[in-house]
Short mmCIF file of C-alpha atoms in Angstrom, two decimals:
data_model
loop_
_atom_site.label_atom_id
_atom_site.label_comp_id
_atom_site.label_asym_id
_atom_site.label_seq_id
_atom_site.Cartn_x
_atom_site.Cartn_y
_atom_site.Cartn_z
CA MET A 1 -9.11 13.19 116.62
CA ASP A 2 -11.49 11.27 118.54
CA LEU A 3 -10.53 7.54 119.08
CA SER A 4 -13.58 6.69 121.04
CA ASP A 5 -15.78 7.06 117.97
CA PRO A 6 -17.26 3.76 117.08
CA LEU A 7 -17.31 4.85 113.24
CA HIS A 8 -13.69 4.85 113.14
CA LEU A 9 -11.84 2.06 111.60
CA ILE A 10 -8.67 0.95 112.64
CA THR A 11 -6.72 -1.21 109.84
CA LYS A 12 -4.58 -4.03 111.52
CA HIS A 13 -2.04 -5.44 109.41
CA ILE A 14 -1.41 -9.00 110.18
CA THR A 15 1.17 -11.11 108.31
CA MET A 16 0.05 -14.71 107.22
CA THR A 17 2.01 -17.56 108.33
CA ASN A 18 3.33 -20.42 106.33
CA LYS A 19 0.83 -22.73 107.15
CA GLU A 20 -1.99 -20.36 106.39
CA ILE A 21 -0.47 -19.62 102.96
CA ALA A 22 -0.48 -23.26 101.98
CA GLN A 23 -4.21 -23.80 103.09
CA ALA A 24 -5.09 -20.28 101.69
CA ASN A 25 -6.32 -19.84 97.98
CA LEU A 26 -4.72 -17.60 95.17
CA LEU A 27 -7.30 -14.81 95.91
CA ASP A 28 -6.73 -14.65 99.59
CA ILE A 29 -2.81 -14.29 99.03
CA ILE A 30 -3.24 -11.36 96.28
CA PHE A 31 -5.93 -9.52 98.72
CA GLU A 32 -3.49 -10.28 101.90
CA ASN A 33 -3.58 -7.10 103.79
CA ARG A 34 -6.08 -5.29 101.41
CA ASN A 35 -9.29 -3.98 101.94
CA LYS A 36 -11.42 -7.30 100.91
CA GLU A 37 -14.64 -5.13 101.31
CA TYR A 38 -14.03 -3.42 98.22
CA GLY A 39 -15.85 -4.75 94.94
CA ALA A 40 -12.87 -6.35 93.36
CA TYR A 41 -12.61 -9.12 95.61
CA ALA A 42 -16.39 -9.99 95.60
CA LEU A 43 -16.07 -10.10 91.86
CA ARG A 44 -13.33 -12.18 91.85
CA GLN A 45 -14.68 -14.54 94.78
CA GLY A 46 -17.72 -15.40 92.31
CA TYR A 47 -15.85 -15.36 89.12
CA ASN A 48 -15.58 -19.37 88.84
CA ASN A 49 -19.52 -19.36 89.56
CA ARG A 50 -20.34 -17.13 86.91
CA MET A 51 -17.87 -19.07 84.32
CA LEU A 52 -19.59 -22.02 84.97
CA LEU A 53 -23.07 -20.66 84.71
CA SER A 54 -22.23 -18.69 81.34
CA LEU A 55 -20.68 -21.98 80.04
CA GLY A 56 -23.83 -23.87 80.87
CA ALA A 57 -26.27 -21.50 79.21
CA GLY A 58 -24.00 -21.53 76.20
CA LEU A 59 -24.05 -25.14 75.92
CA SER A 60 -27.71 -25.41 76.32
CA VAL A 61 -28.38 -22.90 73.53
CA ILE A 62 -26.29 -24.87 71.34
CA LEU A 63 -27.82 -28.27 72.08
CA LEU A 64 -31.10 -26.66 71.44
CA PHE A 65 -30.15 -25.70 67.88
CA VAL A 66 -28.87 -29.02 67.21
CA PHE A 67 -32.13 -30.66 68.47
CA MET A 68 -34.34 -28.24 66.25
CA SER A 69 -32.06 -28.92 63.26
CA ASN A 70 -32.48 -32.74 63.70
CA MET A 71 -36.17 -32.38 64.01
CA ASN A 72 -36.19 -30.26 60.86
CA THR A 73 -34.21 -33.16 58.74
CA THR A 74 -36.31 -36.08 59.91
CA GLY A 75 -39.37 -34.56 58.26
CA ASN A 76 -37.55 -34.57 54.98
CA GLU A 77 -38.27 -37.57 52.25
CA VAL A 78 -35.12 -39.53 51.48
CA VAL A 79 -34.47 -39.51 47.67
CA PRO A 80 -33.43 -42.81 46.49
CA VAL A 81 -30.46 -43.02 44.54
CA LYS A 82 -30.62 -44.73 41.18
CA GLU A 83 -28.14 -47.24 40.25
CA ARG A 84 -26.04 -46.98 37.37
CA PRO A 85 -25.95 -49.42 34.64
CA THR A 86 -22.84 -51.81 35.19
CA MET A 87 -20.54 -51.40 32.13
CA MET A 88 -19.09 -54.83 31.05
CA ILE A 89 -15.85 -54.99 28.87
CA LYS A 90 -15.71 -57.96 26.58
CA GLU A 91 -12.35 -58.72 24.71
CA TYR A 92 -13.32 -59.12 21.08
CA VAL A 93 -10.66 -61.28 18.92
CA MET A 94 -10.32 -60.13 15.19
CA PRO A 95 -10.62 -63.10 12.91
CA ALA A 96 -7.06 -63.95 11.18
CA VAL A 97 -6.97 -62.95 7.63
CA LYS A 98 -4.66 -64.60 5.25
CA PRO A 99 -2.64 -62.26 3.23
CA LYS A 100 -3.02 -62.74 -0.64
CA LEU A 101 -0.09 -64.07 -2.23
CA PRO A 102 1.09 -62.54 -5.67
CA GLY A 103 0.39 -64.58 -8.33
CA PRO A 104 2.96 -65.28 -11.14
CA PRO A 105 4.23 -62.36 -13.36
CA LYS A 106 2.10 -61.64 -16.10
CA GLU A 107 3.89 -61.55 -19.59
CA ILE A 108 4.88 -58.07 -20.69
CA VAL A 109 4.35 -57.72 -24.30
CA LYS A 110 6.40 -54.88 -25.56
CA THR A 111 4.93 -52.72 -28.25
CA LYS A 112 6.67 -50.01 -30.40
CA PRO A 113 5.49 -46.65 -29.83
CA SER A 114 3.32 -45.34 -33.05
CA ALA A 115 5.22 -42.87 -34.80
CA PRO A 116 3.14 -39.38 -34.65
CA ALA A 117 1.38 -38.42 -37.98
CA GLN A 118 3.27 -36.34 -40.01
CA PRO A 119 1.51 -33.51 -41.58
CA LYS A 120 0.81 -33.37 -45.42
CA ILE A 121 3.21 -31.43 -47.47
CA ALA A 122 1.45 -29.40 -50.24
CA SER A 123 2.18 -30.47 -53.87
CA VAL A 124 1.63 -29.55 -57.40
CA GLN A 125 0.74 -31.85 -60.26
CA PHE A 126 3.78 -32.16 -62.66
CA THR A 127 3.35 -32.62 -66.36
CA SER A 128 5.85 -32.65 -69.08
CA PRO A 129 5.67 -29.29 -70.98
CA PRO A 130 4.30 -29.30 -74.31
CA LYS A 131 6.64 -28.49 -77.25
CA ILE A 132 6.35 -24.98 -78.65
CA LYS A 133 7.89 -24.33 -82.00
CA GLU A 134 9.44 -20.63 -81.79
CA VAL A 135 10.42 -18.79 -84.88
CA VAL A 136 13.35 -16.32 -83.93
CA LYS A 137 13.19 -13.42 -86.17
CA ASN A 138 16.45 -11.77 -84.79
CA PRO A 139 18.92 -14.18 -83.95
CA MET A 140 21.70 -13.45 -81.32
CA PRO A 141 25.06 -11.98 -82.45
CA PRO A 142 27.88 -14.01 -82.21
CA ILE A 143 30.13 -13.65 -79.18
CA THR A 144 33.10 -12.33 -81.50
CA ASP A 145 31.04 -9.00 -82.00
CA MET A 146 30.36 -8.41 -77.92
CA PRO A 147 33.70 -6.91 -77.03
CA GLY A 148 33.68 -3.09 -77.06
CA LYS A 149 30.00 -2.87 -77.18
CA THR A 150 27.16 -2.58 -74.56
CA ILE A 151 24.17 -4.59 -74.19
CA ASP A 152 21.07 -2.52 -75.51
CA ASP A 153 17.76 -3.37 -77.02
CA LYS A 154 18.86 -2.18 -80.33
CA LYS A 155 21.92 -1.86 -82.44
CA THR A 156 23.43 1.42 -82.80
CA THR A 157 27.13 2.56 -83.90
CA GLY A 158 29.59 4.73 -81.79
CA ILE A 159 32.79 4.58 -80.14
CA PRO A 160 33.93 1.46 -78.26
CA ASP A 161 32.71 0.85 -74.66
CA ASP A 162 35.65 1.48 -72.05
CA GLY A 163 33.86 -0.70 -69.38
CA ILE A 164 32.82 2.00 -67.24
CA SER A 165 29.24 2.26 -66.74
CA LYS A 166 27.62 6.19 -67.33
CA LEU A 167 24.41 6.74 -65.72
CA PRO A 168 22.30 9.64 -67.15
CA VAL A 169 22.17 12.55 -65.16
CA LYS A 170 18.52 13.80 -64.56
CA PRO A 171 18.26 17.60 -64.21
CA VAL A 172 17.25 19.04 -60.64
CA ILE A 173 14.01 20.94 -60.62
CA GLU A 174 13.64 23.35 -57.52
CA THR A 175 10.42 23.51 -56.52
CA GLY A 176 9.03 26.61 -54.32
CA THR A 177 6.73 26.56 -51.39
CA GLY A 178 3.73 26.93 -53.65
CA THR A 179 4.08 30.73 -54.21
CA GLY A 180 6.28 30.51 -57.11
CA ALA A 181 8.51 33.07 -55.46
CA GLY A 182 11.73 31.07 -55.75
CA PRO A 183 13.37 27.87 -54.27
CA SER A 184 12.06 26.90 -50.82
CA ARG A 185 14.53 27.05 -47.79
CA PRO A 186 16.11 23.95 -46.45
CA GLU A 187 14.80 22.10 -42.95
CA PRO A 188 17.21 22.59 -40.13
CA ASP A 189 18.87 19.47 -38.90
CA PHE A 190 17.22 17.77 -35.68
CA VAL A 191 19.79 18.79 -32.61
CA THR A 192 18.88 16.62 -29.27
CA GLN A 193 18.34 19.45 -26.68
CA GLU A 194 19.62 18.33 -23.34
CA ARG A 195 20.42 20.23 -20.05
CA GLU A 196 21.44 19.45 -16.55
CA PRO A 197 19.40 21.17 -13.48
CA GLU A 198 21.19 24.47 -12.77
CA PHE A 199 21.01 26.94 -9.85
CA PRO A 200 20.03 30.48 -10.83
CA GLY A 201 23.24 32.16 -11.34
CA GLY A 202 25.13 28.84 -12.11
CA SER A 203 27.90 27.51 -9.64
CA GLU A 204 28.87 31.05 -8.53
CA GLY A 205 25.35 31.83 -7.55
CA LEU A 206 25.27 28.46 -5.44
CA LYS A 207 28.56 29.23 -3.67
CA LYS A 208 27.20 32.86 -2.85
CA PHE A 209 24.06 31.29 -1.58
CA LEU A 210 25.69 28.79 0.38
CA SER A 211 28.36 31.10 2.10
CA ARG A 212 25.48 33.90 2.81
CA TYR A 213 22.97 31.24 4.54
CA LEU A 214 25.25 28.55 6.20
CA ASN A 215 26.41 28.55 9.84
CA THR A 216 29.07 26.29 11.57
CA PRO A 217 26.63 24.80 14.15
CA ALA A 218 29.53 23.72 16.44
CA ALA A 219 33.13 25.05 17.12
CA LEU A 220 35.78 23.32 14.63
CA GLN A 221 39.35 23.33 15.43
CA SER A 222 41.78 24.79 13.01
CA GLY A 223 41.99 22.68 9.71
CA GLU A 224 39.15 20.54 10.94
CA MET A 225 36.77 19.54 7.98
CA LYS A 226 33.15 18.08 8.15
CA VAL A 227 31.73 16.98 4.87
CA VAL A 228 28.20 16.57 4.20
CA LYS A 229 26.54 15.24 1.16
CA VAL A 230 22.99 15.88 0.44
CA ARG A 231 20.73 14.63 -2.51
CA PHE A 232 17.72 15.94 -3.52
CA LYS A 233 15.12 16.15 -6.47
CA VAL A 234 14.81 18.91 -8.91
CA GLU A 235 11.44 18.72 -9.86
CA LYS A 236 9.87 19.81 -13.38
CA ASP A 237 9.07 23.27 -12.11
CA GLY A 238 12.40 23.61 -10.51
CA SER A 239 11.33 23.18 -6.98
CA VAL A 240 13.83 21.25 -4.45
CA THR A 241 12.23 18.39 -2.60
CA SER A 242 13.18 14.78 -1.18
CA PHE A 243 16.30 15.48 0.87
CA GLU A 244 18.53 12.66 1.79
CA ILE A 245 22.14 12.52 3.57
CA LEU A 246 24.37 10.48 1.68
CA ALA A 247 27.55 11.63 3.69
CA SER A 248 27.08 12.41 7.17
CA GLY A 249 28.96 14.99 9.02
CA GLY A 250 27.18 14.73 12.29
CA ASN A 251 23.77 15.62 13.37
CA GLU A 252 24.02 19.40 13.77
CA PHE A 253 25.84 19.69 10.29
CA ASP A 254 23.58 17.57 8.69
CA GLY A 255 20.58 19.51 9.84
CA GLU A 256 22.16 22.93 8.80
CA VAL A 257 22.63 21.69 5.28
CA VAL A 258 19.05 20.47 5.07
CA ARG A 259 17.80 23.73 6.61
CA VAL A 260 19.62 25.87 4.00
CA CYS A 261 18.83 23.77 1.13
CA ARG A 262 15.04 24.04 1.84
CA LYS A 263 15.25 27.85 1.40
CA MET A 264 16.75 27.31 -2.10
CA PRO A 265 14.89 29.45 -4.79
CA LYS A 266 13.54 27.36 -7.87
CA TRP A 267 16.47 25.76 -9.99
CA VAL A 268 16.25 25.77 -13.67
CA PRO A 269 14.87 22.35 -14.26
CA ALA A 270 16.84 19.68 -16.28
CA LEU A 271 15.78 19.43 -20.05
CA GLN A 272 15.61 15.99 -22.18
CA ASN A 273 14.50 16.12 -25.63
CA GLY A 274 13.25 19.65 -25.47
CA MET A 275 11.17 18.54 -22.06
CA ASN A 276 11.60 19.38 -18.43
CA VAL A 277 12.29 16.46 -16.30
CA PRO A 278 12.79 15.70 -12.53
CA VAL A 279 16.50 14.85 -11.86
CA SER A 280 18.05 14.22 -8.38
CA TYR A 281 21.20 16.15 -7.70
CA VAL A 282 23.97 15.48 -5.06
CA LEU A 283 25.55 18.69 -3.55
CA PRO A 284 28.79 18.26 -1.25
CA VAL A 285 28.95 21.04 1.48
CA THR A 286 32.45 21.26 3.47
CA PHE A 287 32.86 22.96 6.67
CA ILE A 288 36.39 24.12 7.63
CA GLY A 289 37.81 25.44 10.94
CA LEU A 290 39.56 28.64 10.49
CA GLU A 291 42.56 29.89 12.64
CA GLU A 292 40.80 32.66 15.07
#
């Protein structure tokens, strides 16, 4: 390298002394032994001046806005404020009123309550009966002639009366149906016709139906029992409706009983006075665990 070239720069490191440090500013201390010709040193050196300049410009703009606003407000008219009427509170004393004293008690005249008017009772004018002269053609027989005889409208002779009344027996005349073929048939006696609802085939048919379609929904131990009582209505036409659990054996067992009861055929409806009537029926179903 040619050291005689004037363009060659030689950097010389010089350490500042304590006196120089005390007299130097912060920027010189930071850029000690550094290239001060670089732009950062120049920017930092003029930082304070730029800050003051920007601060002054900002304050000038603010003062300008304040001045402009004051000029706008001075031109506005001042609206006078109306004073409200003063409210005066005055104490008003009510005049004293003397209470009226009760006077002497008036004499109470007791009067008897008038009796209610009684309704008039109907009456008939009574007069003494006129005297009637009666001529008796047949006088009454003496009492001595009464024993052993009956009372009749005429006098007859015969055996003495024994005291037992004897009614005359009238002959029974049988009448036909109008054809003259002979006596009519007697009418049958009224018989009350009543009947409970019944499953087709009776109780045996109901047992066979339940044993065929019922399934045990859960495992039962040997001898364990689950009793379900279901109530339903047998309608006039024999259909089964309105299921209600009276005694529960568990949700699974109750549901199984209701499911099978819904599959029932039509029952023989109940009968009352010869007419079909709806009747409620209670059916107990027992599930028993068997030995395997």
